[in-house]
Amino acid sequence: MNIFESALKRLKQAAKYEKIPDWFLTSLSTPERTIEVSFPLKRDSGNVELMEGYRVQHNNLLGPYKGGLRFHPNVDMDEVKSLAFWMMIKNAIVDNPFGGSKGGIVIDPKKLSEKELERLTRSFTQMLSPNIGPEIDVPAPDVNTNSKIMDWMAEEFKIQSSKFKIKYNKNELKAVVTGKSVGNGGSLGREEATGLGGFFILEQLIKSLSLKKPLTVAIQGFGNVGSHLAKILYQNGFKVVAVSDSRGGIFENSGVGFNIELVKKCREEKGFLAGCYCIGSVCDLAEKKKGGIVSNEQLLELPVDILIPAALENVVTNKNASKIKAKIIFEMANGPVSAEADEILNKKGILVVPDVLCNGGGVIVSYFEWLQNVKGERWSLEKVNKDLKNKMEHSFEEIWKIYQDRKVDLRTAAYILALQRLSQKINP
Ligand code: NAD
């Protein structure tokens, strides 16, 4: 089963519990528009390479298409289709007036200079310009993209709009992408929103399950999502005992947990987490507690209370699901658990909290950013975080109620909620 089929399987599963016409289910399973572009990138050396990029606009029943852009060598159409589909589900769950889309370029941005990265981003924006816009499709950051890239996109979109005499006012022009820097119309709180949103859900979950802190946590992925969440959990009484990035990670064995602020500082200095093993206080902690270096595969199998995949999809599959020892898998990455693995984990009694709920904080604050831009407003960090908390908690409560009433797993409960919201728009 490829990743897109695996994604759709969850929708079909949930549809068994709702009265959904077949044509509507097929429509929700089919991308409305797939865009494939190729364009030249001039390297600093003078060489020219042909780049390949995608944008999938899955569905806009609930509002303009909305979804991130990923720059990664493994990006392909199936991955982008899955990510766009999940954005539709996620926006429905968190009750955002947005549809689902996603995009990406097949590239390892770490191998590009800053100038090359800017040329790449601007060329891609030129290719996408006829199909994006504040009321059409609104990109945002994802893996290996950030506020600087979003600022370049917003600026390039403005240039393209004036070239083609498309009239947007100043506010609307900013709303073409979210996740911009604060100085360029970005929202306060957007950068940490996905991690913070995940924390709000985790707090609700442990309350609902009557679990007591301290709980041990292993986190795979230490980028925007993983590193912010790790810090928030550390500050709120969780014991983060393992963290990793693409080059592996570190763990400690006593359950006391790392000081994530020190780990973050060390990673910034060293460039990768495994390089932090045996550096100053990070080493003291790891060594005294009989810790060490851990591979990404080993991290998934550690005996912790909560495992948090926060990197890429398909890391828990039918090959390793039976070896997972965590009691809860809390999906901060999109699609980290395959459909086959879900079945094995359910049988083992491991609670999987689905991506479409856990990581919805990012797109919620993206919505707040879009709203601030179109209305010409500026919200305080306090307001952003309070409204984020309300929206996350409300989504959790609705899913938890379906979970208890219908006696389904949490992922199915989340998809049932999404189907209920999307079905309100049935209009053949
Ligand atoms: P990022 O680029 O900031 O960080 C990705 C992290 O994953 C890095 O630490 C990287 O080293 C690590 N990584 C890459 N390949 C890996 C591998 N094979 N094994 C282990 N670690 C690996 O990306 P991000 O924005 O933090 O996104 C992470 C996940 O969260 C993705 O699935 C993304 O779709 C999802 N997500 C992101 C947002 C957001 O607001 N950025 C919102 C919702 C969901």
Short mmCIF file of C-alpha atoms and ligand atoms in Angstrom, two decimals:
data_model
loop_
_atom_site.label_atom_id
_atom_site.label_comp_id
_atom_site.label_asym_id
_atom_site.label_seq_id
_atom_site.Cartn_x
_atom_site.Cartn_y
_atom_site.Cartn_z
CA MET A 1 0.00 0.00 0.00
CA ASN A 2 1.52 3.34 -0.96
CA ILE A 3 1.34 6.35 1.36
CA PHE A 4 -1.68 7.94 -0.37
CA GLU A 5 -3.65 4.67 -0.32
CA SER A 6 -2.72 4.30 3.35
CA ALA A 7 -4.04 7.84 4.01
CA LEU A 8 -7.34 7.16 2.21
CA LYS A 9 -7.83 3.88 4.08
CA ARG A 10 -8.43 5.87 7.28
CA LEU A 11 -11.16 7.93 5.60
CA LYS A 12 -12.94 4.80 4.32
CA GLN A 13 -12.72 3.33 7.82
CA ALA A 14 -14.41 6.39 9.35
CA ALA A 15 -17.03 6.60 6.57
CA LYS A 16 -18.47 3.28 7.80
CA TYR A 17 -19.79 5.18 10.82
CA GLU A 18 -21.46 8.03 8.90
CA LYS A 19 -24.07 8.10 6.15
CA ILE A 20 -21.91 9.41 3.32
CA PRO A 21 -22.98 9.09 -0.34
CA ASP A 22 -20.45 7.09 -2.36
CA TRP A 23 -19.88 9.93 -4.82
CA PHE A 24 -19.02 12.29 -1.96
CA LEU A 25 -16.54 9.85 -0.42
CA THR A 26 -14.88 9.42 -3.82
CA SER A 27 -14.75 13.19 -4.21
CA LEU A 28 -13.08 13.61 -0.77
CA SER A 29 -10.56 10.92 -1.80
CA THR A 30 -9.60 12.61 -5.08
CA PRO A 31 -7.40 15.70 -5.44
CA GLU A 32 -9.20 18.49 -7.27
CA ARG A 33 -6.02 19.73 -8.94
CA THR A 34 -2.45 18.40 -9.15
CA ILE A 35 0.24 20.74 -10.44
CA GLU A 36 3.65 19.53 -11.53
CA VAL A 37 6.24 22.11 -12.52
CA SER A 38 9.81 22.06 -13.77
CA PHE A 39 12.07 25.08 -13.90
CA PRO A 40 15.80 25.83 -14.19
CA LEU A 41 17.94 26.76 -11.18
CA LYS A 42 21.18 28.57 -11.85
CA ARG A 43 23.80 27.41 -9.33
CA ASP A 44 26.44 29.85 -8.06
CA SER A 45 28.98 27.92 -10.18
CA GLY A 46 27.07 28.99 -13.33
CA ASN A 47 25.76 25.44 -13.93
CA VAL A 48 22.04 25.12 -14.54
CA GLU A 49 19.94 22.29 -13.08
CA LEU A 50 16.32 21.45 -13.80
CA MET A 51 14.16 21.41 -10.65
CA GLU A 52 10.97 19.47 -10.11
CA GLY A 53 8.13 20.75 -7.90
CA TYR A 54 4.54 19.95 -7.00
CA ARG A 55 1.42 21.59 -5.60
CA VAL A 56 -1.66 19.51 -4.88
CA GLN A 57 -4.97 21.28 -4.21
CA HIS A 58 -6.95 18.49 -2.67
CA ASN A 59 -10.23 20.14 -1.77
CA ASN A 60 -11.62 23.63 -1.05
CA LEU A 61 -15.08 22.82 0.27
CA LEU A 62 -14.43 24.64 3.54
CA GLY A 63 -12.46 27.60 2.14
CA PRO A 64 -9.28 28.51 0.23
CA TYR A 65 -6.78 25.67 -0.17
CA LYS A 66 -4.20 25.79 2.63
CA GLY A 67 -1.02 23.81 3.24
CA GLY A 68 2.74 23.91 3.60
CA LEU A 69 5.69 23.63 1.23
CA ARG A 70 8.40 21.02 1.77
CA PHE A 71 11.93 21.15 0.33
CA HIS A 72 13.32 17.61 0.58
CA PRO A 73 15.05 15.11 -1.77
CA ASN A 74 12.31 12.49 -1.17
CA VAL A 75 9.37 14.72 -2.14
CA ASP A 76 7.16 13.04 -4.76
CA MET A 77 3.59 13.33 -6.02
CA ASP A 78 2.24 10.56 -3.75
CA GLU A 79 3.71 12.20 -0.66
CA VAL A 80 2.34 15.63 -1.60
CA LYS A 81 -1.09 14.15 -2.37
CA SER A 82 -1.19 12.53 1.09
CA LEU A 83 -0.08 15.71 2.83
CA ALA A 84 -2.73 17.77 0.95
CA PHE A 85 -5.43 15.24 1.88
CA TRP A 86 -4.41 15.41 5.56
CA MET A 87 -4.62 19.22 5.42
CA MET A 88 -8.27 18.94 4.33
CA ILE A 89 -8.99 16.60 7.27
CA LYS A 90 -7.01 18.74 9.72
CA ASN A 91 -8.67 22.04 8.77
CA ALA A 92 -12.08 20.39 9.11
CA ILE A 93 -11.15 19.05 12.58
CA VAL A 94 -9.87 22.36 13.95
CA ASP A 95 -12.80 24.16 12.29
CA ASN A 96 -10.70 26.46 10.10
CA PRO A 97 -12.40 28.00 7.04
CA PHE A 98 -9.77 26.43 4.78
CA GLY A 99 -9.44 23.46 2.46
CA GLY A 100 -6.39 21.26 2.00
CA SER A 101 -3.30 21.59 -0.19
CA LYS A 102 0.43 20.93 -0.02
CA GLY A 103 3.51 21.39 -2.16
CA GLY A 104 7.16 20.63 -2.40
CA ILE A 105 10.38 20.68 -4.39
CA VAL A 106 12.68 17.69 -4.85
CA ILE A 107 15.82 19.22 -3.39
CA ASP A 108 18.17 19.02 -0.41
CA PRO A 109 18.24 22.71 0.57
CA LYS A 110 21.23 22.10 2.86
CA LYS A 111 23.32 21.76 -0.30
CA LEU A 112 22.30 25.23 -1.59
CA SER A 113 23.81 28.61 -0.80
CA GLU A 114 21.46 31.29 0.54
CA LYS A 115 21.37 32.96 -2.91
CA GLU A 116 20.57 29.65 -4.61
CA LEU A 117 17.79 28.99 -2.08
CA GLU A 118 16.30 32.41 -2.80
CA ARG A 119 16.43 31.88 -6.59
CA LEU A 120 14.83 28.44 -6.15
CA THR A 121 12.01 29.87 -4.02
CA ARG A 122 11.33 32.80 -6.34
CA SER A 123 11.26 30.60 -9.47
CA PHE A 124 8.89 28.15 -7.79
CA THR A 125 6.64 31.05 -6.74
CA GLN A 126 6.58 32.33 -10.33
CA MET A 127 5.46 28.89 -11.49
CA LEU A 128 2.75 28.68 -8.80
CA SER A 129 1.56 32.31 -9.03
CA PRO A 130 -1.43 31.67 -11.34
CA ASN A 131 -2.72 29.07 -8.86
CA ILE A 132 -2.12 30.68 -5.46
CA GLY A 133 -3.52 33.79 -3.77
CA PRO A 134 -5.11 34.91 -0.50
CA GLU A 135 -8.55 33.56 -1.49
CA ILE A 136 -7.26 30.73 -3.70
CA ASP A 137 -4.44 28.76 -2.08
CA VAL A 138 -2.23 29.87 0.80
CA PRO A 139 1.15 28.12 1.31
CA ALA A 140 3.07 27.95 4.62
CA PRO A 141 6.31 26.43 5.98
CA ASP A 142 6.85 22.67 6.38
CA VAL A 143 9.98 20.48 6.44
CA ASN A 144 13.09 22.53 5.53
CA THR A 145 11.16 25.73 4.84
CA ASN A 146 10.87 28.71 7.17
CA SER A 147 9.83 32.35 7.59
CA LYS A 148 12.65 33.64 5.36
CA ILE A 149 11.41 31.43 2.49
CA MET A 150 7.81 32.60 3.09
CA ASP A 151 8.98 36.26 3.00
CA TRP A 152 10.63 35.66 -0.41
CA MET A 153 7.43 34.00 -1.65
CA ALA A 154 5.22 36.89 -0.51
CA GLU A 155 7.55 39.41 -2.17
CA GLU A 156 7.75 37.43 -5.42
CA PHE A 157 3.97 36.98 -5.52
CA LYS A 158 3.59 40.77 -5.25
CA ILE A 159 5.95 41.24 -8.23
CA GLN A 160 4.07 38.64 -10.29
CA SER A 161 0.65 40.10 -9.44
CA SER A 162 1.65 43.56 -10.60
CA LYS A 163 3.24 42.10 -13.75
CA PHE A 164 -0.03 40.37 -14.64
CA LYS A 165 -2.13 43.33 -13.43
CA ILE A 166 -3.97 41.23 -10.82
CA LYS A 167 -5.38 43.65 -8.26
CA TYR A 168 -4.84 42.85 -4.60
CA ASN A 169 -4.72 45.48 -1.88
CA LYS A 170 -1.71 45.78 0.42
CA ASN A 171 -3.25 43.64 3.17
CA GLU A 172 -4.40 40.89 0.82
CA LEU A 173 -0.95 40.65 -0.75
CA LYS A 174 0.52 39.72 2.64
CA ALA A 175 -2.12 36.99 3.10
CA VAL A 176 -0.83 34.94 0.14
CA VAL A 177 1.43 32.91 2.46
CA THR A 178 1.55 32.38 6.23
CA GLY A 179 4.50 31.66 8.48
CA LYS A 180 6.20 34.92 7.39
CA SER A 181 8.60 36.77 9.66
CA VAL A 182 6.84 39.03 12.17
CA GLY A 183 8.33 42.14 10.51
CA ASN A 184 6.76 41.11 7.17
CA GLY A 185 3.22 40.42 8.38
CA GLY A 186 3.83 37.13 10.20
CA SER A 187 1.84 36.40 13.35
CA LEU A 188 3.34 36.41 16.79
CA GLY A 189 3.41 32.82 18.03
CA ARG A 190 3.34 31.14 14.58
CA GLU A 191 6.81 29.63 14.88
CA GLU A 192 6.10 27.70 18.07
CA ALA A 193 2.36 27.18 17.35
CA THR A 194 2.55 23.54 16.21
CA GLY A 195 4.56 22.48 19.28
CA LEU A 196 2.41 24.54 21.66
CA GLY A 197 -0.80 23.22 20.11
CA GLY A 198 0.51 19.67 20.60
CA PHE A 199 1.22 20.44 24.25
CA PHE A 200 -2.38 21.64 24.81
CA ILE A 201 -3.67 18.33 23.39
CA LEU A 202 -1.24 16.25 25.45
CA GLU A 203 -2.34 18.00 28.65
CA GLN A 204 -6.01 17.29 27.82
CA LEU A 205 -5.17 13.69 27.01
CA ILE A 206 -3.36 12.92 30.25
CA LYS A 207 -6.18 14.56 32.20
CA SER A 208 -8.76 12.44 30.35
CA LEU A 209 -6.73 9.27 30.98
CA SER A 210 -6.03 10.28 34.63
CA LEU A 211 -2.28 9.86 34.06
CA LYS A 212 0.14 11.40 36.54
CA LYS A 213 3.29 13.34 35.71
CA PRO A 214 6.21 12.89 35.47
CA LEU A 215 5.89 10.97 32.22
CA THR A 216 8.87 10.00 30.07
CA VAL A 217 8.97 11.14 26.45
CA ALA A 218 11.09 10.30 23.38
CA ILE A 219 10.95 12.74 20.46
CA GLN A 220 12.09 11.93 16.91
CA GLY A 221 12.85 15.13 14.95
CA PHE A 222 14.28 18.30 16.44
CA GLY A 223 13.24 20.92 13.90
CA ASN A 224 10.51 23.52 14.24
CA VAL A 225 7.95 21.09 15.64
CA GLY A 226 10.11 18.71 17.70
CA SER A 227 12.41 21.28 19.31
CA HIS A 228 9.63 23.67 20.38
CA LEU A 229 7.53 20.85 21.79
CA ALA A 230 10.55 19.35 23.60
CA LYS A 231 11.23 22.69 25.29
CA ILE A 232 7.59 23.21 26.30
CA LEU A 233 7.35 19.67 27.70
CA TYR A 234 10.60 20.11 29.61
CA GLN A 235 9.26 23.37 31.11
CA ASN A 236 6.01 21.66 32.12
CA GLY A 237 7.16 18.66 34.11
CA PHE A 238 7.58 16.01 31.40
CA LYS A 239 10.84 14.06 31.29
CA VAL A 240 12.25 14.20 27.77
CA VAL A 241 14.65 11.23 27.85
CA ALA A 242 15.49 10.95 24.12
CA VAL A 243 15.71 13.35 21.17
CA SER A 244 16.97 12.89 17.62
CA ASP A 245 17.45 14.63 14.29
CA SER A 246 18.25 13.22 10.84
CA ARG A 247 21.72 12.13 12.05
CA GLY A 248 20.53 10.19 15.12
CA GLY A 249 20.15 11.33 18.70
CA ILE A 250 20.86 11.02 22.39
CA PHE A 251 19.07 9.31 25.26
CA GLU A 252 19.41 8.89 28.99
CA ASN A 253 18.32 5.91 30.99
CA SER A 254 17.26 7.10 34.43
CA GLY A 255 14.02 8.84 33.52
CA VAL A 256 15.24 12.20 34.89
CA GLY A 257 15.24 13.71 31.40
CA PHE A 258 17.42 16.19 29.54
CA ASN A 259 17.58 19.90 30.18
CA ILE A 260 16.23 20.76 26.72
CA GLU A 261 17.53 24.33 26.85
CA LEU A 262 21.09 22.96 27.17
CA VAL A 263 20.45 20.38 24.47
CA LYS A 264 19.14 23.11 22.11
CA LYS A 265 22.17 25.29 22.76
CA CYS A 266 24.53 22.40 22.19
CA ARG A 267 22.82 21.38 18.94
CA GLU A 268 23.09 24.94 17.65
CA GLU A 269 26.84 24.84 18.36
CA LYS A 270 27.48 21.31 17.05
CA GLY A 271 24.96 21.21 14.21
CA PHE A 272 23.59 17.75 15.10
CA LEU A 273 22.27 16.12 18.25
CA ALA A 274 24.45 13.01 18.34
CA GLY A 275 27.40 15.42 18.40
CA CYS A 276 26.12 16.60 21.78
CA TYR A 277 26.80 13.31 23.47
CA CYS A 278 29.60 13.95 25.92
CA ILE A 279 29.62 17.73 25.62
CA GLY A 280 29.57 19.55 28.96
CA SER A 281 26.38 19.25 30.94
CA VAL A 282 24.56 17.29 28.21
CA CYS A 283 27.27 14.62 28.52
CA ASP A 284 27.22 14.66 32.33
CA LEU A 285 23.53 14.01 32.28
CA ALA A 286 23.67 11.32 29.60
CA GLU A 287 26.74 9.59 31.05
CA LYS A 288 25.69 9.58 34.68
CA LYS A 289 22.35 8.16 33.73
CA LYS A 290 23.89 5.52 31.47
CA GLY A 291 22.69 7.15 28.31
CA GLY A 292 24.33 7.51 24.98
CA ILE A 293 23.83 7.87 21.28
CA VAL A 294 20.71 6.38 19.74
CA SER A 295 19.77 5.76 16.11
CA ASN A 296 16.42 6.98 14.80
CA GLU A 297 15.21 3.37 14.59
CA GLN A 298 16.29 2.59 18.19
CA LEU A 299 14.65 5.75 19.53
CA LEU A 300 11.25 4.52 18.33
CA GLU A 301 11.63 1.33 20.37
CA LEU A 302 12.65 2.89 23.72
CA PRO A 303 10.58 1.97 26.80
CA VAL A 304 8.97 5.40 27.37
CA ASP A 305 5.49 6.52 28.34
CA ILE A 306 5.03 8.70 25.26
CA LEU A 307 6.70 8.40 21.85
CA ILE A 308 6.49 11.53 19.70
CA PRO A 309 7.45 11.17 16.02
CA ALA A 310 8.06 14.75 14.84
CA ALA A 311 10.11 14.25 11.65
CA LEU A 312 8.80 12.43 8.60
CA GLU A 313 6.03 10.02 7.60
CA ASN A 314 6.01 6.21 7.67
CA VAL A 315 8.50 5.66 10.50
CA VAL A 316 6.30 3.18 12.38
CA THR A 317 5.32 0.44 9.93
CA ASN A 318 4.40 -3.27 10.03
CA LYS A 319 8.17 -3.96 10.31
CA ASN A 320 8.69 -2.30 13.71
CA ALA A 321 5.18 -1.78 15.19
CA SER A 322 5.39 -4.96 17.29
CA LYS A 323 8.64 -3.69 18.87
CA ILE A 324 7.19 -0.36 20.09
CA LYS A 325 7.23 -0.19 23.89
CA ALA A 326 5.68 3.25 24.45
CA LYS A 327 2.17 3.35 25.92
CA ILE A 328 1.13 6.31 23.78
CA ILE A 329 2.22 7.41 20.30
CA PHE A 330 1.57 11.11 19.88
CA GLU A 331 1.88 11.98 16.18
CA MET A 332 3.37 15.43 15.68
CA ALA A 333 4.76 14.59 12.21
CA ASN A 334 2.27 14.07 9.41
CA GLY A 335 1.64 10.39 8.71
CA PRO A 336 4.35 8.80 10.90
CA VAL A 337 2.33 5.58 11.49
CA SER A 338 1.29 3.47 8.49
CA ALA A 339 -2.24 2.01 8.24
CA GLU A 340 -0.86 -1.53 8.72
CA ALA A 341 1.06 -0.43 11.83
CA ASP A 342 -2.11 1.14 13.25
CA GLU A 343 -3.76 -2.28 13.36
CA ILE A 344 -0.79 -3.89 15.16
CA LEU A 345 -0.58 -1.03 17.68
CA ASN A 346 -4.32 -1.11 18.38
CA LYS A 347 -4.09 -4.85 19.10
CA LYS A 348 -1.15 -4.20 21.47
CA GLY A 349 -3.24 -1.60 23.32
CA ILE A 350 -0.95 1.29 22.37
CA LEU A 351 -2.95 4.51 22.12
CA VAL A 352 -2.19 6.40 18.90
CA VAL A 353 -3.16 10.08 19.01
CA PRO A 354 -3.51 11.15 15.36
CA ASP A 355 -1.49 13.77 13.47
CA VAL A 356 -4.61 15.52 12.19
CA LEU A 357 -5.37 16.52 15.78
CA CYS A 358 -1.93 16.73 17.47
CA ASN A 359 -0.22 19.01 14.93
CA GLY A 360 -3.21 21.23 14.06
CA GLY A 361 -1.75 24.17 16.04
CA GLY A 362 0.39 25.28 13.10
CA VAL A 363 -2.49 25.73 10.69
CA ILE A 364 -4.64 27.32 13.39
CA VAL A 365 -2.11 30.12 13.90
CA SER A 366 -1.62 30.27 10.12
CA TYR A 367 -5.34 30.99 9.95
CA PHE A 368 -4.91 33.69 12.62
CA GLU A 369 -2.05 35.18 10.58
CA TRP A 370 -4.16 35.18 7.39
CA LEU A 371 -7.04 36.82 9.31
CA GLN A 372 -4.77 39.50 10.78
CA ASN A 373 -3.37 40.21 7.30
CA VAL A 374 -6.71 40.55 5.50
CA LYS A 375 -8.21 42.67 8.29
CA GLY A 376 -5.05 44.75 8.75
CA GLU A 377 -4.84 43.76 12.43
CA ARG A 378 -2.02 42.83 14.79
CA TRP A 379 -2.83 40.42 17.63
CA SER A 380 -0.89 40.14 20.88
CA LEU A 381 0.93 36.89 21.64
CA GLU A 382 -1.43 36.44 24.57
CA LYS A 383 -4.49 36.55 22.30
CA VAL A 384 -2.91 34.22 19.71
CA ASN A 385 -2.02 31.60 22.34
CA LYS A 386 -5.36 31.90 24.16
CA ASP A 387 -7.34 31.44 20.93
CA LEU A 388 -5.02 28.58 19.91
CA LYS A 389 -5.63 26.84 23.25
CA ASN A 390 -9.41 27.24 22.92
CA LYS A 391 -9.48 25.83 19.40
CA MET A 392 -7.19 22.88 20.23
CA GLU A 393 -9.09 22.00 23.40
CA HIS A 394 -12.44 22.23 21.64
CA SER A 395 -11.23 19.88 18.85
CA PHE A 396 -9.92 17.43 21.46
CA GLU A 397 -13.21 17.42 23.40
CA GLU A 398 -15.24 16.73 20.26
CA ILE A 399 -12.96 13.88 19.19
CA TRP A 400 -12.82 12.43 22.70
CA LYS A 401 -16.63 12.38 22.83
CA ILE A 402 -16.85 10.49 19.52
CA TYR A 403 -14.08 8.13 20.73
CA GLN A 404 -16.09 7.28 23.84
CA ASP A 405 -19.58 7.23 22.30
CA ARG A 406 -18.73 5.23 19.17
CA LYS A 407 -16.05 3.00 20.77
CA VAL A 408 -13.64 3.57 17.86
CA ASP A 409 -9.92 4.35 17.92
CA LEU A 410 -8.90 8.00 18.22
CA ARG A 411 -7.87 8.32 14.56
CA THR A 412 -11.24 7.04 13.38
CA ALA A 413 -12.94 9.43 15.83
CA ALA A 414 -10.96 12.34 14.37
CA TYR A 415 -11.88 11.37 10.79
CA ILE A 416 -15.55 11.01 11.78
CA LEU A 417 -15.48 14.60 13.07
CA ALA A 418 -13.86 15.77 9.81
CA LEU A 419 -16.47 13.90 7.77
CA GLN A 420 -19.29 15.48 9.77
CA ARG A 421 -17.92 18.98 9.07
CA LEU A 422 -17.23 18.30 5.38
CA SER A 423 -20.64 16.66 4.86
CA GLN A 424 -22.35 19.89 5.82
CA LYS A 425 -21.08 21.22 2.48
CA ILE A 426 -22.56 18.45 0.31
CA ASN A 427 -23.89 20.28 -2.72
CA PRO A 428 -23.89 18.14 -5.85
P1 NAD B 1 11.88 20.85 10.12
O1 NAD B 1 12.48 20.83 8.78
O2 NAD B 1 11.90 22.10 10.91
O3 NAD B 1 12.49 19.68 11.02
C1 NAD B 1 12.51 18.34 10.65
C2 NAD B 1 13.33 17.57 11.67
O4 NAD B 1 13.33 16.19 11.33
C3 NAD B 1 14.81 17.96 11.72
O5 NAD B 1 15.27 17.92 13.04
C4 NAD B 1 15.48 16.89 10.89
O6 NAD B 1 16.85 16.72 11.25
C5 NAD B 1 14.66 15.70 11.29
N1 NAD B 1 14.71 14.61 10.33
C6 NAD B 1 14.75 14.65 8.98
N2 NAD B 1 14.84 13.42 8.46
C7 NAD B 1 14.82 12.57 9.50
C8 NAD B 1 14.89 11.17 9.63
N3 NAD B 1 14.97 10.38 8.55
N4 NAD B 1 14.86 10.64 10.88
C9 NAD B 1 14.76 11.44 11.95
N5 NAD B 1 14.70 12.76 11.90
C10 NAD B 1 14.75 13.32 10.69
O7 NAD B 1 10.35 20.36 9.89
P2 NAD B 1 9.12 20.60 10.86
O8 NAD B 1 8.41 21.82 10.39
O9 NAD B 1 9.54 20.48 12.27
O10 NAD B 1 8.19 19.36 10.45
C11 NAD B 1 8.30 18.09 11.07
C12 NAD B 1 7.01 17.32 10.85
O11 NAD B 1 5.90 18.04 11.38
C13 NAD B 1 6.66 17.07 9.37
O12 NAD B 1 5.99 15.84 9.26
C14 NAD B 1 5.70 18.20 9.05
O13 NAD B 1 4.85 17.91 7.95
C15 NAD B 1 4.92 18.26 10.36
N6 NAD B 1 4.23 19.52 10.61
C16 NAD B 1 4.89 20.71 10.61
C17 NAD B 1 4.19 21.86 10.89
C18 NAD B 1 4.87 23.20 10.98
O14 NAD B 1 4.21 24.16 11.39
N7 NAD B 1 6.14 23.34 10.67
C19 NAD B 1 2.81 21.82 11.13
C20 NAD B 1 2.17 20.58 11.12
C21 NAD B 1 2.88 19.44 10.86
#
